[in-house]
XYZ file of N, CA and C in Angstrom:
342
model
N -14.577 2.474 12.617
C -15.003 1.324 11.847
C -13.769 0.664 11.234
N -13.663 -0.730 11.581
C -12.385 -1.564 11.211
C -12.475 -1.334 9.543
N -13.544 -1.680 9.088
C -13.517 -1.599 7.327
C -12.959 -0.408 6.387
N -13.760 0.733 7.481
C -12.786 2.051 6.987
C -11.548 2.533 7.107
N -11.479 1.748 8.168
C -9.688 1.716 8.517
C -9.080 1.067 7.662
N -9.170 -0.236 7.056
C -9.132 -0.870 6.236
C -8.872 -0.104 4.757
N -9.528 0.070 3.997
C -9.853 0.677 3.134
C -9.147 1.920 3.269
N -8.925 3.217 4.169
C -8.011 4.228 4.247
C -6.921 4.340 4.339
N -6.349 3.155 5.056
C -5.219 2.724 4.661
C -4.615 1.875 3.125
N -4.984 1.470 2.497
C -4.927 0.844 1.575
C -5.115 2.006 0.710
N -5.821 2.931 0.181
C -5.937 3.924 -0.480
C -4.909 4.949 -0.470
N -4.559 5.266 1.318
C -3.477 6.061 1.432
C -1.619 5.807 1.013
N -1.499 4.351 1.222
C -0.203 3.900 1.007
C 0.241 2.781 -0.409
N -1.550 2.525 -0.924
C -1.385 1.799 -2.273
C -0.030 2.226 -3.294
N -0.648 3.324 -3.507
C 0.417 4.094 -4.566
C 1.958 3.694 -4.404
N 1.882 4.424 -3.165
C 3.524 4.018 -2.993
C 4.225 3.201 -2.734
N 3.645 1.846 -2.277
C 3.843 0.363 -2.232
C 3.743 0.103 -3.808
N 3.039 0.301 -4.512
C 3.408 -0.263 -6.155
C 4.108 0.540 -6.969
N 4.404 1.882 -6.553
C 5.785 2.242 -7.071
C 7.122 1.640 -7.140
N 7.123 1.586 -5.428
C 8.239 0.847 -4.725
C 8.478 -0.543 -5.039
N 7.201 -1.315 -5.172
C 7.403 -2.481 -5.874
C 8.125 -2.766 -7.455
N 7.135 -1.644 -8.281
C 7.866 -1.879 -9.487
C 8.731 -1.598 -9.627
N 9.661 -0.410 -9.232
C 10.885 0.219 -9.089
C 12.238 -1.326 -8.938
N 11.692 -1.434 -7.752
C 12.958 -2.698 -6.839
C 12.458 -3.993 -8.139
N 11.187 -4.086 -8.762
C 11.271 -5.293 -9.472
C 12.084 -5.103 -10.622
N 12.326 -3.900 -11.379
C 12.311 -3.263 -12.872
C 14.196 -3.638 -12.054
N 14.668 -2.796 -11.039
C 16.127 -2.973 -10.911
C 16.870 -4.467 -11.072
N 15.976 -5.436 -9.962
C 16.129 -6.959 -10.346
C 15.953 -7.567 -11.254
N 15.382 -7.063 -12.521
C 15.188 -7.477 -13.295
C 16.579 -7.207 -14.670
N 16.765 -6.439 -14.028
C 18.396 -5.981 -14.738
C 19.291 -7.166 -14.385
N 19.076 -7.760 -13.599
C 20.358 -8.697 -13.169
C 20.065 -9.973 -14.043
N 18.581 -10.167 -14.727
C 18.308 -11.099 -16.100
C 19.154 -10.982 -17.002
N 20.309 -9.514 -17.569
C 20.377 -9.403 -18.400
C 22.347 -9.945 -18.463
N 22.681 -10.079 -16.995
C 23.793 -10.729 -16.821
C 24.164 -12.165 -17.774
N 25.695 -11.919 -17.791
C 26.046 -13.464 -18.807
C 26.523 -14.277 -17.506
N 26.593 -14.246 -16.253
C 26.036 -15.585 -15.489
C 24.826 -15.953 -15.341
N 24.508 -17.514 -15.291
C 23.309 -17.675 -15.173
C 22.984 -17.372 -13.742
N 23.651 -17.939 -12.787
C 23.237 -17.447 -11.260
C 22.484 -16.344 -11.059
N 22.998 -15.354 -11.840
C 22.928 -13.457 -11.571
C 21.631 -13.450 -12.410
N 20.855 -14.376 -13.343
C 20.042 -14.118 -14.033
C 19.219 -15.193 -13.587
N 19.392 -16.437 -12.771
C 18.100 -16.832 -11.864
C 17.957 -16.375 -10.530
N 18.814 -15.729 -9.701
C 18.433 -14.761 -8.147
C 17.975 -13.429 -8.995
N 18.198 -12.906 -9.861
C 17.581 -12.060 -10.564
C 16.234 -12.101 -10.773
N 15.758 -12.618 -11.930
C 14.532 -13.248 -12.183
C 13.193 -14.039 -10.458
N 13.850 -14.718 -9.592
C 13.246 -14.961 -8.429
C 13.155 -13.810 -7.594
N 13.894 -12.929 -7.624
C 13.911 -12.041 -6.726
C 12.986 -11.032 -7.661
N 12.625 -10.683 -8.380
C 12.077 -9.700 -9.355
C 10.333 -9.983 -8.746
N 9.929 -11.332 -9.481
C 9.166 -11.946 -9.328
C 8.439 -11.895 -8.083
N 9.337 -12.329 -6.676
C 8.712 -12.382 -5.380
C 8.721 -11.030 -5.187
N 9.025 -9.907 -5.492
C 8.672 -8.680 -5.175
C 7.531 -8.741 -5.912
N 7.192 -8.713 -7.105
C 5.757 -8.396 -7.613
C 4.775 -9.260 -7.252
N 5.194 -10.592 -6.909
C 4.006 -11.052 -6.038
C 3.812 -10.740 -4.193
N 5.271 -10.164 -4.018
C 4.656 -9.476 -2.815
C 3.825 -7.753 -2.889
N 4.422 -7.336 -4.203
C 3.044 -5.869 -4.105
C 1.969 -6.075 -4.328
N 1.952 -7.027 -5.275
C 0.099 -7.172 -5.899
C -0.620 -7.898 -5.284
N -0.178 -9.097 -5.309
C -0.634 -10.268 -4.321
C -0.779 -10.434 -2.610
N 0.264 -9.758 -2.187
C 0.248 -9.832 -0.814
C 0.011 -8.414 0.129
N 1.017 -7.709 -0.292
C 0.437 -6.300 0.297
C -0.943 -5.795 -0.473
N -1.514 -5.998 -1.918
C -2.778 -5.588 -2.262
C -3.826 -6.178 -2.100
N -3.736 -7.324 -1.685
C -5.343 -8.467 -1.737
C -5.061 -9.355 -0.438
N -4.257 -9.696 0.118
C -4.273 -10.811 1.077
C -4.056 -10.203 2.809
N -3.405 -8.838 2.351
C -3.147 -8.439 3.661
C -4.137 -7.326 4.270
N -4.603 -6.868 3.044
C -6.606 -5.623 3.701
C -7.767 -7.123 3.699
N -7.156 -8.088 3.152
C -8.654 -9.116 3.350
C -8.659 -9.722 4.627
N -7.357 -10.220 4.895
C -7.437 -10.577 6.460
C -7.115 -9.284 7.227
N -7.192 -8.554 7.017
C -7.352 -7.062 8.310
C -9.106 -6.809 8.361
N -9.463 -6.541 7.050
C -11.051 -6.359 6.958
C -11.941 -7.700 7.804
N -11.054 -9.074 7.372
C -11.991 -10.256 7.781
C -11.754 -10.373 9.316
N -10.404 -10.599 9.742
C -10.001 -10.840 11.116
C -9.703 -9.317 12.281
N -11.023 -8.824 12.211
C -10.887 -7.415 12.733
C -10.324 -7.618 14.180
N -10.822 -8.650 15.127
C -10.412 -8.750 16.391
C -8.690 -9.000 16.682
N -7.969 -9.185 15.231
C -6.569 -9.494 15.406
C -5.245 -7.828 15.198
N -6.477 -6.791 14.773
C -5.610 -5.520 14.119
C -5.378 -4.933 15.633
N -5.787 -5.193 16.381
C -5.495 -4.341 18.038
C -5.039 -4.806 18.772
N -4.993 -6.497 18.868
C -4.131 -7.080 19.828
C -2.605 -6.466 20.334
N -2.925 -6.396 21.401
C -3.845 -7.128 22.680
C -4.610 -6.239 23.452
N -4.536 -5.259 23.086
C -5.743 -4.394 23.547
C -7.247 -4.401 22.492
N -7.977 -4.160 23.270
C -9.426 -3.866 22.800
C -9.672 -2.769 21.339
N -10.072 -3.052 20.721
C -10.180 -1.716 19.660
C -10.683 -0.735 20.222
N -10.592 0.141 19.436
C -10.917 1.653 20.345
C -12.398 1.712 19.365
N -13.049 3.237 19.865
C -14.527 2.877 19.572
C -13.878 3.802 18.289
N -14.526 3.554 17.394
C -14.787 4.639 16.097
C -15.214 5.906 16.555
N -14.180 6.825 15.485
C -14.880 8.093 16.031
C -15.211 8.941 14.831
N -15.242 8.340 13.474
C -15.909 8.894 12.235
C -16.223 7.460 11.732
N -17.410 7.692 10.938
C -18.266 6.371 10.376
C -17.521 6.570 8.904
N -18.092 5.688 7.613
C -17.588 5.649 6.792
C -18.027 6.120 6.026
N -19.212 7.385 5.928
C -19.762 8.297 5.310
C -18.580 9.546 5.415
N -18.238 9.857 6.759
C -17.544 10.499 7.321
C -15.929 10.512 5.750
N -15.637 9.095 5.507
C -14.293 8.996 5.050
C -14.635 9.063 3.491
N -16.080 8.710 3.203
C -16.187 9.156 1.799
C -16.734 10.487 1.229
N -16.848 11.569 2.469
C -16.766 12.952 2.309
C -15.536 13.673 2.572
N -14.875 12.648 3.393
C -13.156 13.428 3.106
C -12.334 13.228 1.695
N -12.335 11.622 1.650
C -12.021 11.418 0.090
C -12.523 12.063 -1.312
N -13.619 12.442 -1.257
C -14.410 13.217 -2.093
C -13.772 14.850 -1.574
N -13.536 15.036 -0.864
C -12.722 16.580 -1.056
C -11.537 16.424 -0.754
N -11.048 15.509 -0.393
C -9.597 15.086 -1.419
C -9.343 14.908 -3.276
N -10.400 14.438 -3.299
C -10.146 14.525 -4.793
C -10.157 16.197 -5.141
N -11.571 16.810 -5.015
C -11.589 18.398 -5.317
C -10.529 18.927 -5.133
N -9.295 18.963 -4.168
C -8.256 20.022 -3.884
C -7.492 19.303 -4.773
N -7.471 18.373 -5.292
C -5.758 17.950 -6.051
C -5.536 16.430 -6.079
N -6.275 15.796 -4.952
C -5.725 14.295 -4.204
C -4.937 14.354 -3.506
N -4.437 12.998 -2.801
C -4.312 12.982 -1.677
C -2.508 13.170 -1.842
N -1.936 13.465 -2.962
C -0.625 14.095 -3.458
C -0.872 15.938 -2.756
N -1.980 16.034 -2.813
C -2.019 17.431 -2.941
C -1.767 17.744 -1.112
N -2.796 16.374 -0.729
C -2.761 16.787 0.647
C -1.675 16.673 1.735
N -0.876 15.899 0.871
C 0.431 15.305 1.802
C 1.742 16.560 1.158
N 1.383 17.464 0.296
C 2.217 18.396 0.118
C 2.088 19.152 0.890
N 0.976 19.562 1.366
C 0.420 20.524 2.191
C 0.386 20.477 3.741
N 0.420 18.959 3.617
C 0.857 19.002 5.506
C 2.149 18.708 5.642
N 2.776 18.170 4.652
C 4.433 18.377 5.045
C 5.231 19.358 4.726
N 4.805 20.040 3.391
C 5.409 21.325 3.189
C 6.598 20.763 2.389
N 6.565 19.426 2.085
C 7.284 18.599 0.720
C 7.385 19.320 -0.944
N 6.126 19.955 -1.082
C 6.445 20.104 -2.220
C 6.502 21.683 -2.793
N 6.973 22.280 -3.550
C 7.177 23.519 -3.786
C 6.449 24.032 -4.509
């Protein structure tokens, strides 16, 4: 199901796209505090278009046209058939939460964390 695909992805990589966002915005935003002005308007623009590219674009504009324009996520091949429904992904997520979340689960299949 394109929607659950949708949605599992967005759940799985949210986090770390708005880490990464605020991180790189919070650093550019240091360059505001420069006594050139140059260094404190590519500062300030660059800060900015990162946080409107985490929130705005990677969080709302880019799962709405994947969810809306499903026939465009497979090009140029055919989508493949679903092979878990989306009951299926809200009984995995639901025992993702029980073990820890999905921190817990990506420790555990990479062997990342100690």
């Amino acid at each position: 199901n394109n929607q659950a695909a949708v949605v599992g992805g967005l759940a799985m990589t949210g986090p770390v796209i708005t880490f990464a966002g605020l991180i790189m915005a919070t650093a550019f935003f240091g360059l505001v505090l420069s006594n050139v002005p140059a260094n404190c308007e590519v500062g300030f623009l660059i800060a900015v278009g990162v946080l409107v590219d985490t929130f705005v674009i990677r969080g709302l504009l880019v799962p709405s046209v994947l969810a809306w324009a499903d026939w465009w996520n497979y090009w140029p091949r055919k989508m493949p058939e679903a092979t878990r429904s989306l009951e299926d992904m809200e009984v995995w997520a639901a025992s993702m939460d029980s073990i820890g979340g999905l921190q817990s689960c990506w420790c555990k299949c990479t062997r990342a964390c100690v």
